PDB file of C-alpha atoms and ligand atoms in Angstrom:
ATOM      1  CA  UNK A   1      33.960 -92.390  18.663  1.00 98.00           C
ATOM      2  CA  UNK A   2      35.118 -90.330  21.812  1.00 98.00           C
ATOM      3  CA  UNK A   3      33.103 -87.542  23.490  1.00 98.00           C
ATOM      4  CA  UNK A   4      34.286 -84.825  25.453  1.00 98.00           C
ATOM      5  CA  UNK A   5      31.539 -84.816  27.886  1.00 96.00           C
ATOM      6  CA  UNK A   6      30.250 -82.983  30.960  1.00 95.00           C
ATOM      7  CA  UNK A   7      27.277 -84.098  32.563  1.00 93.00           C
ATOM      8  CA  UNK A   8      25.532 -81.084  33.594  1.00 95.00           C
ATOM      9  CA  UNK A   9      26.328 -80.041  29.872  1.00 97.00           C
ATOM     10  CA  UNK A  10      22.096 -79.826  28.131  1.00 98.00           C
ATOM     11  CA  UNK A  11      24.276 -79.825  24.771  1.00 98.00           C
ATOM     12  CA  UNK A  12      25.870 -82.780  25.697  1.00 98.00           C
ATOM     13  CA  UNK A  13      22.204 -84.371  26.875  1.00 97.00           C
ATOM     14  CA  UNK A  14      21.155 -83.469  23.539  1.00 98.00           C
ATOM     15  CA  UNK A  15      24.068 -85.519  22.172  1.00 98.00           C
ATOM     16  CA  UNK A  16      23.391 -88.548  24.102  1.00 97.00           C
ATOM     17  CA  UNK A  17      19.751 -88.926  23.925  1.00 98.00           C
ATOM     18  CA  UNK A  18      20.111 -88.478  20.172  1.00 98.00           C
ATOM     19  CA  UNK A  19      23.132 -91.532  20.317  1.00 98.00           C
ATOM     20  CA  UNK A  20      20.822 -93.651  22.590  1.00 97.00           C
ATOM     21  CA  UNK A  21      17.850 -93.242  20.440  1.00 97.00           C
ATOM     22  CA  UNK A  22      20.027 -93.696  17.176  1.00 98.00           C
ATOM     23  CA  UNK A  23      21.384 -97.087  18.953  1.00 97.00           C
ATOM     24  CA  UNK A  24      24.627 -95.560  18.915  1.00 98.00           C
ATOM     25  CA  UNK A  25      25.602 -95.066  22.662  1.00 96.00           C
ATOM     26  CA  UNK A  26      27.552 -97.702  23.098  1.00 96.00           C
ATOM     27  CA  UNK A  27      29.970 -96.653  20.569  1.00 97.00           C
ATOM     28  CA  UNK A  28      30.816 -93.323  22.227  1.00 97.00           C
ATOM     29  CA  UNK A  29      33.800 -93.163  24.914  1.00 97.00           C
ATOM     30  CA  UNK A  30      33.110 -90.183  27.268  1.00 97.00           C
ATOM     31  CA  UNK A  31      36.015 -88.213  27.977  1.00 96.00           C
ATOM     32  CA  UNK A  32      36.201 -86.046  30.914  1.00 94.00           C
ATOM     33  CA  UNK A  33      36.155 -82.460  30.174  1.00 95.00           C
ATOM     34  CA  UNK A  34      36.504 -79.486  31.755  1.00 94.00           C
ATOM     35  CA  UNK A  35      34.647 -76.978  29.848  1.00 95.00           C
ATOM     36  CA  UNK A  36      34.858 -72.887  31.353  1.00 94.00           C
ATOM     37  CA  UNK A  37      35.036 -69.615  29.017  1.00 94.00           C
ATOM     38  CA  UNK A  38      37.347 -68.492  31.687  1.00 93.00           C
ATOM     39  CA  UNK A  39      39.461 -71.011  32.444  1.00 92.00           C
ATOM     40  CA  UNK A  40      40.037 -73.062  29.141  1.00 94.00           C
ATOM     41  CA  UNK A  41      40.515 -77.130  29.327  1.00 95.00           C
ATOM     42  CA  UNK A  42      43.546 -77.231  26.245  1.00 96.00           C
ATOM     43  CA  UNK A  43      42.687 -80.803  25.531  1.00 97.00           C
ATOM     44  CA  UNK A  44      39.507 -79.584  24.363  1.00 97.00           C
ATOM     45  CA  UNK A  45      41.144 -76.492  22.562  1.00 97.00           C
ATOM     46  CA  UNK A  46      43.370 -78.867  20.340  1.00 97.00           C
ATOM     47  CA  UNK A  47      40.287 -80.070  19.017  1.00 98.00           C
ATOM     48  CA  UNK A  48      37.736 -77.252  19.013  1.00 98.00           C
ATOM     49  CA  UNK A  49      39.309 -74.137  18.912  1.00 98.00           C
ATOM     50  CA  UNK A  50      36.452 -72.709  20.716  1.00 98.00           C
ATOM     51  CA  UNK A  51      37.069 -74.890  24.203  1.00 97.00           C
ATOM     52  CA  UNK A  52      33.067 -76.382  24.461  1.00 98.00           C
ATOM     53  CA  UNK A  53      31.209 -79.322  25.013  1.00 98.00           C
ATOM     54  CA  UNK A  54      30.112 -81.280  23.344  1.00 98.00           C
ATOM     55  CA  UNK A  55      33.247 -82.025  20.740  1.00 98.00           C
ATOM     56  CA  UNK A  56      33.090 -85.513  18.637  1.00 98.00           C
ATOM     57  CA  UNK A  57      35.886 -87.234  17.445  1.00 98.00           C
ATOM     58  CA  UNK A  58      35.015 -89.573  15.168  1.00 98.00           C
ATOM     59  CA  UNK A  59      36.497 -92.942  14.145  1.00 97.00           C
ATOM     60  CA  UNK A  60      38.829 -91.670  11.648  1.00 97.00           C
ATOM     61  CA  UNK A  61      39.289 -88.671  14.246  1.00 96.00           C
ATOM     62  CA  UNK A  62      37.920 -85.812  12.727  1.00 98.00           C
ATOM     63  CA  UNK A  63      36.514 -83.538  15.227  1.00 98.00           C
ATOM     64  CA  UNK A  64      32.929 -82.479  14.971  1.00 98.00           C
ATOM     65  CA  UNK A  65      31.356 -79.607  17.041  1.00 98.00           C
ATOM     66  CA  UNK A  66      28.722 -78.126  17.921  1.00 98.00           C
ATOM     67  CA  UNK A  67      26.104 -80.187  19.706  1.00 98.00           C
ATOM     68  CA  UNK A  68      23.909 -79.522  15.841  1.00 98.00           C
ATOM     69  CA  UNK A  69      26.349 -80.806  14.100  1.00 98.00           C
ATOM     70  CA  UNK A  70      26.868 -83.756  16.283  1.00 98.00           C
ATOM     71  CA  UNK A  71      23.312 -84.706  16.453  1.00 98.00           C
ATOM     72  CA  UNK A  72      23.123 -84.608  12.904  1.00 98.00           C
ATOM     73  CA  UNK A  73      25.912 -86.423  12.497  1.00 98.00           C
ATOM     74  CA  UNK A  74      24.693 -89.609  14.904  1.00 98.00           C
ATOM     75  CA  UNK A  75      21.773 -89.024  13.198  1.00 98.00           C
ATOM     76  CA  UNK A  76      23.214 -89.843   9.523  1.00 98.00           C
ATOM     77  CA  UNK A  77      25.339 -92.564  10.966  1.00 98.00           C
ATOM     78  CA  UNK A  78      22.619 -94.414  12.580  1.00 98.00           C
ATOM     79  CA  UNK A  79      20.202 -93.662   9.450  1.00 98.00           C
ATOM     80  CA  UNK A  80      17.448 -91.981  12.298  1.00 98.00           C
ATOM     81  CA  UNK A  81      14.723 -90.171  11.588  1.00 97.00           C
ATOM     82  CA  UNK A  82      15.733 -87.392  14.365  1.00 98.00           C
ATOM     83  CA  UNK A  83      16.494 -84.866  11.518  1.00 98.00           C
ATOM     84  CA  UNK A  84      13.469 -85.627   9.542  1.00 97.00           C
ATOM     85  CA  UNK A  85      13.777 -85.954   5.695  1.00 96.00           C
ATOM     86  CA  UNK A  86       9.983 -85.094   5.235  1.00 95.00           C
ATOM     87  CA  UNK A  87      10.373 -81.062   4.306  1.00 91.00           C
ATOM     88  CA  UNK A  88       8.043 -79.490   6.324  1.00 91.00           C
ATOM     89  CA  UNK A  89       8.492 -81.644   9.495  1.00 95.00           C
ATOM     90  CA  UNK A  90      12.319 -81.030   8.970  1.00 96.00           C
ATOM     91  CA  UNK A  91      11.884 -77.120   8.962  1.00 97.00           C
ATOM     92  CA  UNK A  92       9.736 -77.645  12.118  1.00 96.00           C
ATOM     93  CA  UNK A  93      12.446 -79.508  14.328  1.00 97.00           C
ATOM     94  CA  UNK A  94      15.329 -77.310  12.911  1.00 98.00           C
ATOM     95  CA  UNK A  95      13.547 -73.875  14.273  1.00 98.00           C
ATOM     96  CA  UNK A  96      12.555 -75.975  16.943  1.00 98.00           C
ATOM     97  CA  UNK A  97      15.999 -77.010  17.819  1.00 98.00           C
ATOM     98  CA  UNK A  98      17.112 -73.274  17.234  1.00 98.00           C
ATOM     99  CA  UNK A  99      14.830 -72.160  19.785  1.00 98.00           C
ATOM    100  CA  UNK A 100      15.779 -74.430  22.234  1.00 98.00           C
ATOM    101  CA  UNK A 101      19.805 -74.134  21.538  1.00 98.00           C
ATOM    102  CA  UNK A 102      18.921 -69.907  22.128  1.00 98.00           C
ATOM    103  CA  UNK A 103      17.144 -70.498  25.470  1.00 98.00           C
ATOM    104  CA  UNK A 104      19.820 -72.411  26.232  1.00 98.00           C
ATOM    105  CA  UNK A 105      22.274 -70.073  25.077  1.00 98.00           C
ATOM    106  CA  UNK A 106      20.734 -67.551  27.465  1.00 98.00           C
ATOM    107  CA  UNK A 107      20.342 -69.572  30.504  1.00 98.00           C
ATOM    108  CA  UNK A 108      23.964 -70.577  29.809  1.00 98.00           C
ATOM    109  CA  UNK A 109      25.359 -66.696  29.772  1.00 97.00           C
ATOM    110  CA  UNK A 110      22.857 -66.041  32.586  1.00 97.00           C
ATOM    111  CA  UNK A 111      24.538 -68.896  34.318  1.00 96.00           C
ATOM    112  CA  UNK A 112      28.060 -67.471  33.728  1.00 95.00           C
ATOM    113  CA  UNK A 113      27.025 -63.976  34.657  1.00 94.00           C
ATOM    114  CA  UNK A 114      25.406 -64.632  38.081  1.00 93.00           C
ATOM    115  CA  UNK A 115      27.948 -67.576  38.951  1.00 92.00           C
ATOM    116  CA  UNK A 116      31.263 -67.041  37.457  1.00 92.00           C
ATOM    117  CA  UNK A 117      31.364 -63.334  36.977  1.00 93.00           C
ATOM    118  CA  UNK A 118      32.794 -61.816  39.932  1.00 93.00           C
ATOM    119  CA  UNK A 119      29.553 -59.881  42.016  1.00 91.00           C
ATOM    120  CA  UNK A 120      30.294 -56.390  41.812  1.00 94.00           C
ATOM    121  CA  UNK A 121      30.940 -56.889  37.643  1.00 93.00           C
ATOM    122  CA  UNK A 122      27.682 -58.225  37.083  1.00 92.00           C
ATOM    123  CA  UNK A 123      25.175 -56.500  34.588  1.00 94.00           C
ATOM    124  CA  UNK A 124      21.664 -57.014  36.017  1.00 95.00           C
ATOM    125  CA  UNK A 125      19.738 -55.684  32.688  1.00 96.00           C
ATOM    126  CA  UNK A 126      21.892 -57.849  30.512  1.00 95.00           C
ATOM    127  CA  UNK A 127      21.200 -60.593  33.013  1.00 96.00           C
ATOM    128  CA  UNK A 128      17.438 -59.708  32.493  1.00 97.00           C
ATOM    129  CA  UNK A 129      17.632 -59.308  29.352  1.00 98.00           C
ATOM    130  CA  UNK A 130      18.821 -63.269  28.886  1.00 98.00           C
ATOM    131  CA  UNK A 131      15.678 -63.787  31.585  1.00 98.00           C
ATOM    132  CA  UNK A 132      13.148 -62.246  29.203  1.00 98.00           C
ATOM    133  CA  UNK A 133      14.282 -64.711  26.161  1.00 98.00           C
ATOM    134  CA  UNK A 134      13.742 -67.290  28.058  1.00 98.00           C
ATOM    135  CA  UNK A 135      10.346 -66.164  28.806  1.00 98.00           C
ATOM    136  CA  UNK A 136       9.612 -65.897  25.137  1.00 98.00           C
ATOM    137  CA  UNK A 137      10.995 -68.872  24.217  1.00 98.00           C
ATOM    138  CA  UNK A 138       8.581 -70.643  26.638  1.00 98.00           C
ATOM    139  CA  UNK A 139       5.501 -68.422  25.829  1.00 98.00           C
ATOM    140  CA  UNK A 140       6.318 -69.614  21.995  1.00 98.00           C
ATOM    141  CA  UNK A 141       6.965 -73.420  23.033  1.00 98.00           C
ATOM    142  CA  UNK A 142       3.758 -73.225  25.185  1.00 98.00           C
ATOM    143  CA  UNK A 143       1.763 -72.213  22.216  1.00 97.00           C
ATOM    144  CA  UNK A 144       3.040 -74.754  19.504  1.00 96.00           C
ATOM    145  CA  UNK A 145       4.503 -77.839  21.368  1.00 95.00           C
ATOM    146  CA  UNK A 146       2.574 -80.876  20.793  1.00 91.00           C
ATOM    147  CA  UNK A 147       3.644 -84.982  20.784  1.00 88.00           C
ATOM    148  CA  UNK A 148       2.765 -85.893  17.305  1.00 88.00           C
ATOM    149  CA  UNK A 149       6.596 -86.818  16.246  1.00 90.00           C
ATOM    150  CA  UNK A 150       9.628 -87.229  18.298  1.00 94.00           C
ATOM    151  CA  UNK A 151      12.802 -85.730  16.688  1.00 98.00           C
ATOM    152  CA  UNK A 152      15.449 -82.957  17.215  1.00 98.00           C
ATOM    153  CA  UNK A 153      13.453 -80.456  17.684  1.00 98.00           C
ATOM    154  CA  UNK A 154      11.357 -82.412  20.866  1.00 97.00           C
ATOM    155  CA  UNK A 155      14.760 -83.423  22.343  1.00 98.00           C
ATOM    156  CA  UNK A 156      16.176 -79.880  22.396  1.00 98.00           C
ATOM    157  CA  UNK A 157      13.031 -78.664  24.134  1.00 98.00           C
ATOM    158  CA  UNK A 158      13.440 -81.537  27.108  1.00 98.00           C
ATOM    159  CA  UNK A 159      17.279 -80.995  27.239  1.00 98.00           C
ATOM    160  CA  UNK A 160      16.121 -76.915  27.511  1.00 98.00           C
ATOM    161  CA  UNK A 161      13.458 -77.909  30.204  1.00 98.00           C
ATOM    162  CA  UNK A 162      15.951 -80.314  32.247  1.00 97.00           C
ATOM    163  CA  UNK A 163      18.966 -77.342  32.517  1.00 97.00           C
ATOM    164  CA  UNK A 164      15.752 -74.688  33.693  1.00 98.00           C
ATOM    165  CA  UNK A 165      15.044 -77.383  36.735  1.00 97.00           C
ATOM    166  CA  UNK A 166      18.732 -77.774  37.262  1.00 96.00           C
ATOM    167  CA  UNK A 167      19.559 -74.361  37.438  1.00 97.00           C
ATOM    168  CA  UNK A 168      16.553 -72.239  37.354  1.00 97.00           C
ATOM    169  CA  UNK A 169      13.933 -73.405  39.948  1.00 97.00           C
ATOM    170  CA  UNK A 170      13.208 -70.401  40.872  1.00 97.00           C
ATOM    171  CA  UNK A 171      11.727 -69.417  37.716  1.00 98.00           C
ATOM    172  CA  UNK A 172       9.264 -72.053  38.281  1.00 98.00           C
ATOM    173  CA  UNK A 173       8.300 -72.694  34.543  1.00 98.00           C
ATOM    174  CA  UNK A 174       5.685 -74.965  34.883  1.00 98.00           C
ATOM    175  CA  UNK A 175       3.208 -72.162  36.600  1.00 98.00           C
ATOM    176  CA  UNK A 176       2.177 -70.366  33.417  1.00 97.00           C
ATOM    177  CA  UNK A 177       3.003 -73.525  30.857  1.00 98.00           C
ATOM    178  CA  UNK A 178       0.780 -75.771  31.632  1.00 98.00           C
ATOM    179  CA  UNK A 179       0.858 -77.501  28.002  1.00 98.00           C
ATOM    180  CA  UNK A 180       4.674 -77.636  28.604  1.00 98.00           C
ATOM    181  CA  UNK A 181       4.237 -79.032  31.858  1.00 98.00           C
ATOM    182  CA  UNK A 182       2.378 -81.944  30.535  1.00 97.00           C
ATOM    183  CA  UNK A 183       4.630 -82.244  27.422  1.00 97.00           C
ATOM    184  CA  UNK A 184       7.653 -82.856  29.557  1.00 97.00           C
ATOM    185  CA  UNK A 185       6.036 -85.472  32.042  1.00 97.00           C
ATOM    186  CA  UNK A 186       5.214 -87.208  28.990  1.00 96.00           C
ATOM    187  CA  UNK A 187       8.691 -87.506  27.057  1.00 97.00           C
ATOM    188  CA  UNK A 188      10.682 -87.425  30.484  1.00 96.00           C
ATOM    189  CA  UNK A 189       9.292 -91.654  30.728  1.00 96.00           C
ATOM    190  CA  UNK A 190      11.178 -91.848  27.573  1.00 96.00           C
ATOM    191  CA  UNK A 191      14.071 -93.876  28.333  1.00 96.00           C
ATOM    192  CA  UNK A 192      16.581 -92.074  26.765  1.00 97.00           C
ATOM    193  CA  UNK A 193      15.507 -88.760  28.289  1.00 96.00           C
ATOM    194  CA  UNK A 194      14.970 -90.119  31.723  1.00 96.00           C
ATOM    195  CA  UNK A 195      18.588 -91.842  31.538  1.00 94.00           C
ATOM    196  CA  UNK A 196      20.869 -90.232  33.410  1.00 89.00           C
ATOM    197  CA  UNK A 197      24.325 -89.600  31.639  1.00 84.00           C
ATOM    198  CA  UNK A 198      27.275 -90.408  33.651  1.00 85.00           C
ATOM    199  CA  UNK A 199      31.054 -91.092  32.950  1.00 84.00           C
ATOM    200  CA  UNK A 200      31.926 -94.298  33.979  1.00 78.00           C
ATOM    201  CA  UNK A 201      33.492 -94.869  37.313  1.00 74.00           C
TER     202      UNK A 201
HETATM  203  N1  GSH B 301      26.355 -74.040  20.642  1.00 66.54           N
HETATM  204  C1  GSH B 301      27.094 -75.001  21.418  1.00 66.54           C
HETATM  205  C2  GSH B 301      27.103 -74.586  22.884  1.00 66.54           C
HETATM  206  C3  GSH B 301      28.047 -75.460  23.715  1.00 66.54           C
HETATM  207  C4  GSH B 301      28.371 -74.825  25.047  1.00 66.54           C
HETATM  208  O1  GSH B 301      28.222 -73.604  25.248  1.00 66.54           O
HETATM  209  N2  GSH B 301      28.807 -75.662  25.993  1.00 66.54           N
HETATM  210  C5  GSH B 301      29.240 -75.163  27.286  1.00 66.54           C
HETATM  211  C6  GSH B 301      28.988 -76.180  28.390  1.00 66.54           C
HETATM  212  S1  GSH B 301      27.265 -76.382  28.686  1.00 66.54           S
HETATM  213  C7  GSH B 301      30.733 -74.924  27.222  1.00 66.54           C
HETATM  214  O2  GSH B 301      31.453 -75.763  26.714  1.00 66.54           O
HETATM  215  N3  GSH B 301      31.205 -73.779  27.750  1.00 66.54           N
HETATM  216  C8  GSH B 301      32.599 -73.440  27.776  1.00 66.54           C
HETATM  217  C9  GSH B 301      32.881 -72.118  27.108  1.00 66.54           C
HETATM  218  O3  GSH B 301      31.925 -71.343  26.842  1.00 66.54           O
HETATM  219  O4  GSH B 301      34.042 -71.841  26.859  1.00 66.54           O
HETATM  220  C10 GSH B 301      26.477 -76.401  21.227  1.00 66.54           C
HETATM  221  O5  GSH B 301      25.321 -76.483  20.798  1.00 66.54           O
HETATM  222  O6  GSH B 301      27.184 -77.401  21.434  1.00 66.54           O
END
């Protein structure tokens, strides 16, 4: 399988950490990428019409995208428990991973906005706007995290957590969530989340 892969990408960490739980890392080639809404890498287009990373290509090169579909993919592949079959749990880590994806999402645009956009374009209420979800998706991941399973849901949250550090310091997350503080030093000794995701030299 090949991987078009950036390694700030948190989609991409999603990706990985599900492949390196699932066994399956070693059976993805990274491919550099060069991901940018504004300035499109074509090798990606020809396989994902929309330009992003992560984008799959499996063994019999079909191209899978996005990271949800990947993960579920690996997941299948490697017969992991990462989607769960149980029902409920399996509801509970899909929201969960919807959550994470839209905080995310936001921090992404937010990114693109403040960093990309040129200065005297940007929108500061839309930019607050993507600020405030954030803020809700950590009040509602403060109230309802907890470490009784480890599946897609967990790994979006500590892909979402790793981008806010990387990024968004400033917003200093771990003041007001201290549950989520303590969550995160907890799965970040998991060796797939404290791996660091490189392309090879
Ligand atoms: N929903 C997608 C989001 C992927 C995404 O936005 N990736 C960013 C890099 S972190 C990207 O490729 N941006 C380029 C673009 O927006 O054209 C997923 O879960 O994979």
């Amino acid at each position: 399988m090949k991987l078009f892969f950036s390694p700030t990408s948190p989609y991409v960490r999603k990706v990985m950490i599900c492949a390196h739980e699932l066994g399956l890392s070693e059976h993805i080639e990274l491919l550099p990428a060069k991901a940018s809404p504004v300035d499109r890498d074509k090798t990606i287009v020809e396989k994902n019409p929309l330009g992003k990373v992560p984008t799959l290509l499996t063994k019999e090169g079909v191209a899978l995208y996005d990271s949800r579909v990947i993960c579920e993919y690996l997941n299948e592949l490697g017969s992991g428990q990462l989607f769960p079959t149980d029902k409920s749990l399996r509801w509970e880590a899909i929201t969960m991973q919807a959550l994470g994806d839209g905080l995310l999402d936001a921090a992404l645009l937010t990114r693109y906005e403040t960093f990309l956009r040129p200065k005297e374009l940007c929108w500061n209420d839309w930019v607050n706007g993507q600020i405030e979800k954030i803020h809700s998706a950590l009040k509602q991941f403060e109230s309802s995290v907890h470490n009784d399973s480890f599946h897609i849901g967990q790994i979006t949250l500590a892909c979402s957590l790793a981008y806010l550090d990387l990024r968004f310091d400033h917003l200093e997350w771990r003041k007001s969530h201290p549950k989520l503080k303590g969550w995160f030093e907890v799965i970040s000794k998991r060796t797939s989340v404290a791996k660091e995701w490189t392309l090879p030299a």
